[in-house]
mmCIF file of C-alpha atoms in Angstrom:
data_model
loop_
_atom_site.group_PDB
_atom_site.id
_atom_site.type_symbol
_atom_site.label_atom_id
_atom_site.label_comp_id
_atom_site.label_asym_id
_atom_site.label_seq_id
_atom_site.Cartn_x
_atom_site.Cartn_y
_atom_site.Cartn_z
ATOM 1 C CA UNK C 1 0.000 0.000 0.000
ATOM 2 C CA UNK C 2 1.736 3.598 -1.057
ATOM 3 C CA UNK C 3 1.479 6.192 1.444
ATOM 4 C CA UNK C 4 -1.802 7.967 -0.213
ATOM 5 C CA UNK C 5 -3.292 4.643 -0.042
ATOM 6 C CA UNK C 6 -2.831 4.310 3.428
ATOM 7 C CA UNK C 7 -4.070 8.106 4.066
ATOM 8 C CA UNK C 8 -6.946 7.512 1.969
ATOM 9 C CA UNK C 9 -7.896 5.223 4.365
ATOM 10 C CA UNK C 10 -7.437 7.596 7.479
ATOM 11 C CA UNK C 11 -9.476 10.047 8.863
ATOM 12 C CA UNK C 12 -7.060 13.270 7.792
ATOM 13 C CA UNK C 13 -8.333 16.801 9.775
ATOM 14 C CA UNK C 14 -6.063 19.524 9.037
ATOM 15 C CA UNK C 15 -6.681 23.139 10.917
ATOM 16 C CA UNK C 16 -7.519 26.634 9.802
ATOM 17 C CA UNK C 17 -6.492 28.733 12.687
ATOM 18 C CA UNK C 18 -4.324 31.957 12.743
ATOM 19 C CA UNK C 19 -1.897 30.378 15.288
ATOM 20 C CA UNK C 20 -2.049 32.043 19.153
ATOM 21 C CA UNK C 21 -5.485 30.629 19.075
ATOM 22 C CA UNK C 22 -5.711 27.549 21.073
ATOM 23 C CA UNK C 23 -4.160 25.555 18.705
ATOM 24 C CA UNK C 24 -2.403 23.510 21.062
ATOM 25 C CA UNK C 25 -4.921 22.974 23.405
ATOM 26 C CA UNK C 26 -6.578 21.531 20.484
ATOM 27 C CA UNK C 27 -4.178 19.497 20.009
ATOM 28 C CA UNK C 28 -4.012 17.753 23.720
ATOM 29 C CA UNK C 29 -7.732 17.941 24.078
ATOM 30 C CA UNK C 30 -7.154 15.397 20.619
ATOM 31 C CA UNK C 31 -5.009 13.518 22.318
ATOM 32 C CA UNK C 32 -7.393 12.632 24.749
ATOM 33 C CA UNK C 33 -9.722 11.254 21.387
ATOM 34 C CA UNK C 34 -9.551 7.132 21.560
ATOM 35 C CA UNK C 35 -7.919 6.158 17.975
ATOM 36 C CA UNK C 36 -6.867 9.458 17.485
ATOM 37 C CA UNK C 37 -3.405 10.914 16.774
ATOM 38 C CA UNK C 38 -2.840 14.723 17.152
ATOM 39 C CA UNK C 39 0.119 16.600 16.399
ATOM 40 C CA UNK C 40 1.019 20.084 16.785
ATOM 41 C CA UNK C 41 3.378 20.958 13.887
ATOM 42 C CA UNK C 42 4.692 17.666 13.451
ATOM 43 C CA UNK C 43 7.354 16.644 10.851
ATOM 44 C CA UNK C 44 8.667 17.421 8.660
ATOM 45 C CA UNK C 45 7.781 21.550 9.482
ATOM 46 C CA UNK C 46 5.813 23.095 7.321
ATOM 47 C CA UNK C 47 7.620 26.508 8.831
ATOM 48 C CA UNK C 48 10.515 25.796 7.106
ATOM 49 C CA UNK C 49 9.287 26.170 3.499
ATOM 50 C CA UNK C 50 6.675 28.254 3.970
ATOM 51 C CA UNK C 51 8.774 31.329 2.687
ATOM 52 C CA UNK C 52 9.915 29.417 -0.497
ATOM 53 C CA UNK C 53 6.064 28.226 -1.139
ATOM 54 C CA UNK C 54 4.789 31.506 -0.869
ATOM 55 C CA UNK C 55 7.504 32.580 -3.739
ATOM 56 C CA UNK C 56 6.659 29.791 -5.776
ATOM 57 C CA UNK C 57 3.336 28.332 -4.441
ATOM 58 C CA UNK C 58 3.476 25.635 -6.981
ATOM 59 C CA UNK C 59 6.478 24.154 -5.117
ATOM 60 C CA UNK C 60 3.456 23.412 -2.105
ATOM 61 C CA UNK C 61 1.856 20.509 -4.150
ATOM 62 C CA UNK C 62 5.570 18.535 -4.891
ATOM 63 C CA UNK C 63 6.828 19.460 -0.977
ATOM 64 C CA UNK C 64 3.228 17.579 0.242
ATOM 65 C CA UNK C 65 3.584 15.095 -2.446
ATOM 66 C CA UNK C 66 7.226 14.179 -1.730
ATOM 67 C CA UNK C 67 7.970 15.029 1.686
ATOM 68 C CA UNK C 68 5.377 15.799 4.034
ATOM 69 C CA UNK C 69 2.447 13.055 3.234
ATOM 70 C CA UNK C 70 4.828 10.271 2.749
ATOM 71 C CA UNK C 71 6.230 10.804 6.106
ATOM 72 C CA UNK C 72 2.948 11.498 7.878
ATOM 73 C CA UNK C 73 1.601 7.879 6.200
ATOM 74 C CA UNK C 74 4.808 6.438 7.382
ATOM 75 C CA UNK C 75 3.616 7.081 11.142
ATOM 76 C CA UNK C 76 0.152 6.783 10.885
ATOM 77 C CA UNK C 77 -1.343 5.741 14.209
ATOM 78 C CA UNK C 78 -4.734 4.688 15.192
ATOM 79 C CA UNK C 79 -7.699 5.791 12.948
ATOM 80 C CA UNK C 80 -8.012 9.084 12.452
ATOM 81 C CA UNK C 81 -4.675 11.888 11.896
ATOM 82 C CA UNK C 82 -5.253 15.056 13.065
ATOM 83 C CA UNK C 83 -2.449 18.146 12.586
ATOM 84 C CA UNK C 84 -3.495 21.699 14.210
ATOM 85 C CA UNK C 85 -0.568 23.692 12.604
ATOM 86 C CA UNK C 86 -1.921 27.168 11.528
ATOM 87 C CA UNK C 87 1.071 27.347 8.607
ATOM 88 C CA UNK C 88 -1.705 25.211 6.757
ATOM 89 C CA UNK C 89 -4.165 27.367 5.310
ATOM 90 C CA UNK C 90 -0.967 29.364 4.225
ATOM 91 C CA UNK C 91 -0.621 27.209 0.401
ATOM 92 C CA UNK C 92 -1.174 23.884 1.532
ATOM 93 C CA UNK C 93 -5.384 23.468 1.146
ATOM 94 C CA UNK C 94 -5.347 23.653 -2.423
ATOM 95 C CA UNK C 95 -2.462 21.494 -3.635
ATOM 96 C CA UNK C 96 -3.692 19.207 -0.814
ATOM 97 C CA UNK C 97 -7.162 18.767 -2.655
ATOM 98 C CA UNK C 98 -5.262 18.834 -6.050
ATOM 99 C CA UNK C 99 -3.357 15.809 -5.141
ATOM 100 C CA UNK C 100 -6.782 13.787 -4.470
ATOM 101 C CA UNK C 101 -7.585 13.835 -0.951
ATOM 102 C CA UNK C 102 -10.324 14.947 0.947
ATOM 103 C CA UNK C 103 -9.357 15.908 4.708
ATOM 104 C CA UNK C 104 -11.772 17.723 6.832
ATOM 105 C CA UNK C 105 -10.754 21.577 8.389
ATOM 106 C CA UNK C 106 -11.426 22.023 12.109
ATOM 107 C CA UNK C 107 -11.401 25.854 11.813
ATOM 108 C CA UNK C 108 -10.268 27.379 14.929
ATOM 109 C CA UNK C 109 -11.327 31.333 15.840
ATOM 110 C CA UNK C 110 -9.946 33.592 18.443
ATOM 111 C CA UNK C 111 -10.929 37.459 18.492
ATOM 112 C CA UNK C 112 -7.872 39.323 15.519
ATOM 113 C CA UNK C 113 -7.535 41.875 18.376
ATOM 114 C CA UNK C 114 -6.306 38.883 20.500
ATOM 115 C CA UNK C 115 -4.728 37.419 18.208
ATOM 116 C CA UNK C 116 -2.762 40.509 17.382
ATOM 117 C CA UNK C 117 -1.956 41.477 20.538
ATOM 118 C CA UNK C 118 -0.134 38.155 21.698
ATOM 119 C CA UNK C 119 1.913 38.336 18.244
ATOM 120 C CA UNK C 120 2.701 41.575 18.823
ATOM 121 C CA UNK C 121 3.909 40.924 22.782
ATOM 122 C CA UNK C 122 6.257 38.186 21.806
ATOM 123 C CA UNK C 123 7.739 39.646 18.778
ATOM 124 C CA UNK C 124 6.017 37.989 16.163
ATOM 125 C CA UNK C 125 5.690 40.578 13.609
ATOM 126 C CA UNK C 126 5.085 40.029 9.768
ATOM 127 C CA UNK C 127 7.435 41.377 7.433
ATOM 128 C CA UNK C 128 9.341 42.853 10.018
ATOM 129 C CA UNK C 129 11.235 40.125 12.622
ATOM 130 C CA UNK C 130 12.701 36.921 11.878
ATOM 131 C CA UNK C 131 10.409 34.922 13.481
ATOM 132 C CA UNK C 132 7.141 36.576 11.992
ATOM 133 C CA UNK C 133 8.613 36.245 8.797
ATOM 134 C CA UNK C 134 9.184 32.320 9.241
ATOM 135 C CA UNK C 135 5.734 31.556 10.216
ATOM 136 C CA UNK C 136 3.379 34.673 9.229
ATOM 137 C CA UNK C 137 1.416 35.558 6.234
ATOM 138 C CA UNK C 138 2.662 39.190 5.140
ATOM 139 C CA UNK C 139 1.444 42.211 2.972
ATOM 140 C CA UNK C 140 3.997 41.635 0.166
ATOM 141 C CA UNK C 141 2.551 37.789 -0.462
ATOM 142 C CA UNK C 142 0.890 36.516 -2.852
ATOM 143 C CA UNK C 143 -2.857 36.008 -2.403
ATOM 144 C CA UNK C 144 -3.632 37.475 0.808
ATOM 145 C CA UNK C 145 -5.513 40.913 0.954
ATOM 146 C CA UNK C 146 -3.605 43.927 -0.199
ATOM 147 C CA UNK C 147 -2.076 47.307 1.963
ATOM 148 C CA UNK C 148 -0.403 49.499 0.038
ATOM 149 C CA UNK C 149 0.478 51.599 2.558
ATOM 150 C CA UNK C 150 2.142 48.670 4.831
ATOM 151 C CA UNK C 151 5.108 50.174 5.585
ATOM 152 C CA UNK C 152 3.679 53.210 7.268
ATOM 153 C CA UNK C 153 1.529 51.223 9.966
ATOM 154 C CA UNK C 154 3.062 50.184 13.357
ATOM 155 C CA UNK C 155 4.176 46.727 14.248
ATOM 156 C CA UNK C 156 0.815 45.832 16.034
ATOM 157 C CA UNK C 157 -0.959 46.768 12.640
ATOM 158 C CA UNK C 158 0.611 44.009 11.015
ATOM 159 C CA UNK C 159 0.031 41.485 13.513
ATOM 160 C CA UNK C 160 -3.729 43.217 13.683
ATOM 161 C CA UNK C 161 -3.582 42.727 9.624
ATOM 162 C CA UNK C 162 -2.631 39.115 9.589
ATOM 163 C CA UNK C 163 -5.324 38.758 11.846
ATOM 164 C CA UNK C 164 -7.778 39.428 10.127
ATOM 165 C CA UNK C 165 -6.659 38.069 6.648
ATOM 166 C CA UNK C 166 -6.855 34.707 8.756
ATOM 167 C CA UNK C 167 -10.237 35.654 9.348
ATOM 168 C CA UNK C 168 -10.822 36.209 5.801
ATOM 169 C CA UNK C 169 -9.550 33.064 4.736
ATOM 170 C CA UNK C 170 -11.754 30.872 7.425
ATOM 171 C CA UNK C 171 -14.878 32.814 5.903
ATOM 172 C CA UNK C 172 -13.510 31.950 2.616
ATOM 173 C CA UNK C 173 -12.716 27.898 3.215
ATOM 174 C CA UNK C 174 -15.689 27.643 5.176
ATOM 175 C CA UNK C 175 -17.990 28.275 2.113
ATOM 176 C CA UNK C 176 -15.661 26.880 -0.291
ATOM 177 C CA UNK C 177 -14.366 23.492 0.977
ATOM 178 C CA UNK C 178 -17.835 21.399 1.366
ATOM 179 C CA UNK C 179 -18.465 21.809 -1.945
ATOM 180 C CA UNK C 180 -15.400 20.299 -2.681
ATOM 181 C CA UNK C 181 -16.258 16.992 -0.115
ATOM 182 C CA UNK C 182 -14.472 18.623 2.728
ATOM 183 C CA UNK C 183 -16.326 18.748 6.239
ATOM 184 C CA UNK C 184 -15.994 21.715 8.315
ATOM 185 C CA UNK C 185 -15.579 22.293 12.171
ATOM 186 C CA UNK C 186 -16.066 25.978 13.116
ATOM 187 C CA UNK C 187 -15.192 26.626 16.908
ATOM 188 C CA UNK C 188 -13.831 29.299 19.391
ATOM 189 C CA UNK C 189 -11.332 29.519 21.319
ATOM 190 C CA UNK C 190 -13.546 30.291 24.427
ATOM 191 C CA UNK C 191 -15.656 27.552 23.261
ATOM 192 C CA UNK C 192 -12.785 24.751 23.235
ATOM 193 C CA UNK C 193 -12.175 26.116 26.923
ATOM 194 C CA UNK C 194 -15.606 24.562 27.749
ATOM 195 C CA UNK C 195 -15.499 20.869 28.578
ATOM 196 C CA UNK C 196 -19.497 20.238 26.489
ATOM 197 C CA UNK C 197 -17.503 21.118 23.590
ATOM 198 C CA UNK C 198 -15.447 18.312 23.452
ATOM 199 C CA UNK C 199 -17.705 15.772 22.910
ATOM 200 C CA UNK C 200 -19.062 17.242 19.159
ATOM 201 C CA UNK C 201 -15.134 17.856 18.465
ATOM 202 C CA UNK C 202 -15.103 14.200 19.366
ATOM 203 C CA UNK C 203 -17.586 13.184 16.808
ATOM 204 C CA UNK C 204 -16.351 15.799 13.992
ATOM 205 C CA UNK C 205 -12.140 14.258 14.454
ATOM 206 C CA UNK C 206 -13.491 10.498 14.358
ATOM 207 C CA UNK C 207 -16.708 10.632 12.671
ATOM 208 C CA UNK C 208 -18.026 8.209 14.807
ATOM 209 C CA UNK C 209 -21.402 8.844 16.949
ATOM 210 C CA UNK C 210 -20.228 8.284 20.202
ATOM 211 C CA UNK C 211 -16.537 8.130 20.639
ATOM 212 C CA UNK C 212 -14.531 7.306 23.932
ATOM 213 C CA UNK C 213 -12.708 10.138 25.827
ATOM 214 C CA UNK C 214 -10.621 10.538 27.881
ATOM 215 C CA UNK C 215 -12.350 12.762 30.285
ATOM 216 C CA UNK C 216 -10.233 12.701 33.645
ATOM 217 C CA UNK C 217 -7.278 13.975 30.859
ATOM 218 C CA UNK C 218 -9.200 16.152 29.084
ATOM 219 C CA UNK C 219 -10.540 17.924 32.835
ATOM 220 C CA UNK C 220 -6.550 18.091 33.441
ATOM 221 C CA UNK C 221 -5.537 19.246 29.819
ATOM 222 C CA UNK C 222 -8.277 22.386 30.357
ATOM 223 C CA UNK C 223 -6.746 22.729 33.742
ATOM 224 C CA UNK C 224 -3.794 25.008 32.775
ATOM 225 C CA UNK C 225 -2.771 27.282 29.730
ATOM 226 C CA UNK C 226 -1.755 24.712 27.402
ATOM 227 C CA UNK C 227 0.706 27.581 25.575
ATOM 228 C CA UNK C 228 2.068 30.564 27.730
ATOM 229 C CA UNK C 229 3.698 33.160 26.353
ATOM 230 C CA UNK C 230 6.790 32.504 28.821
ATOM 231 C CA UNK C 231 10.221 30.996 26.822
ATOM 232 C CA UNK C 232 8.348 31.868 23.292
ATOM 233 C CA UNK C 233 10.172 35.696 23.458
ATOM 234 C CA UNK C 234 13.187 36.783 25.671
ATOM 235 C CA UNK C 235 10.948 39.365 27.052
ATOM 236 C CA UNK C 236 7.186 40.463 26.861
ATOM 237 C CA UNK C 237 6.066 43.720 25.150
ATOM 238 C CA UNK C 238 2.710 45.146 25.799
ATOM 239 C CA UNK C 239 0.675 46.219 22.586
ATOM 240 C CA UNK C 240 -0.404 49.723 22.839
ATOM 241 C CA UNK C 241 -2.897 51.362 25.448
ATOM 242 C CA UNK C 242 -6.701 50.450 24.956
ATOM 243 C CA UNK C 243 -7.667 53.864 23.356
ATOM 244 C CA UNK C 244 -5.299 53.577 20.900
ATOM 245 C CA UNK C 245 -6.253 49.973 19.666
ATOM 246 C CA UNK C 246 -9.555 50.884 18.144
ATOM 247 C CA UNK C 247 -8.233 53.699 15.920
ATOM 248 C CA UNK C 248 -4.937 51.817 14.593
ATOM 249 C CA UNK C 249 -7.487 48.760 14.049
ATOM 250 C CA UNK C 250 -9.510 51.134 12.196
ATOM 251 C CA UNK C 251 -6.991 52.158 9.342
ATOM 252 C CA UNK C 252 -6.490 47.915 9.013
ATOM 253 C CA UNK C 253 -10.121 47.652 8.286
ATOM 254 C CA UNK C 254 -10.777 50.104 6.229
ATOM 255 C CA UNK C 255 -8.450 47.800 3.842
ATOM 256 C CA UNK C 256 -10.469 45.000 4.022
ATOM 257 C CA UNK C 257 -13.781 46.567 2.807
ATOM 258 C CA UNK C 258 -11.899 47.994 -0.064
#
């Protein structure tokens, strides 16, 4: 059996999530899942070619086909494979459908002011530090909503902007992948905190009716921040002052009604 044989006959569930979002609570709260495997970022890391697939996003659909599906179907375990990177829905959906598979999308929301805010406290800038550059959709790529006047805004406008053109892309794959045979899991971050949310997860990841949990883990998983801020920056910044959120936020906006 070749390795899209063998995923074929997996359940695959890939995430559309914006990253600081919960992601890896999601991805304990799947460990707790009975036949389920759940990886955060697993190998090999889709970080380190994201910046080469979004210069040539062809190059996504031969990295998948050569490299990353052949080594997630060499370590398949249990029935159902679930990965809750965000770098996903930044080149990889497409090819991935291209290339004949049909996983399901657990798309995973958190507020862009949030969002933007813890970017912007540990560093995590687009276009503008090292590390937002590795793993963050920016201005200057290619399909992601345009800012011509990028340069000019202030560090937390480009976390705030990345943000929301996550958010535009869940709208956008939420509408677009069923009719392509892809199911589709919309949930909060607030809502994931909330243990009567993990049974319907349950059912989405395994599509079975009633599958076993874990629920003595899971009560200990949603015990304590699954991923603190702490060791991801050598120091914390604070994004700017309340009052001056909502007009910055404001000229970000105004870009995606354009």
């Amino acid at each position: 059996m070749d390795a899209f044989e063998k995923l074929r006959a997996h359940r695959l569930i890939f995430t559309i999530t914006p990253g600081r979002s919960g992601s890896k609570l999601l991805t304990a709260l799947g460990q707790c899942i009975s036949g389920v495997q759940a990886v955060h970022e697993g190998p090999p890391r889709m970080n380190y070619v994201l910046r080469g697939i979004c210069d040539h996003p062809p190059a996504a659909r031969w990295w998948l086909e050569s490299e990353m599906f052949p080594a997630i179907a060499s370590h398949l375990e249990g029935t159902a494979f679930f990965e809750t990177s965000h770098l996903f829905c930044k080149g990889f959906v497409e090819p991935t459908l291209d290339l004949g598979l049909r996983p399901s999308f657990v798309i995973l929301t958190r507020p862009a002011r949030e969002v933007a805010s813890s970017l912007f406290s540990i560093g995590c800038v687009p276009e503008r530090t090292g590390i937002g550059r590795l793993v963050l959709l920016g201005p200057t790529d290619p399909n992601v909503q345009t800012a011509r006047d990028w340069q000019d805004w202030s560090d937390y406008q480009l976390c705030y902007w990345y943000a929301k053109e996550i958010e535009r892309r869940q709208t956008a794959y939420e509408h677009w992948l069923p009719s392509q045979g892809c199911e589709v899991f919309r949930v909060q971050l607030t809502e994931l905190q909330e243990p009567s949310t993990l049974p319907r997860l349950a059912r989405f990841i395994t599509g079975q009716s009633d599958p076993l949990i874990d629920t003595v883990g899971a009560a200990a998983v949603l015990s304590r921040n699954q991923n603190p801020k702490i060791g991801l920056a050598s120091e914390i910044t604070l994004p700017p002052p309340v009052a001056e959120l909502a007009s910055q936020e404001a000229e970000v906006d105004q870009v995606f009604t354009e």
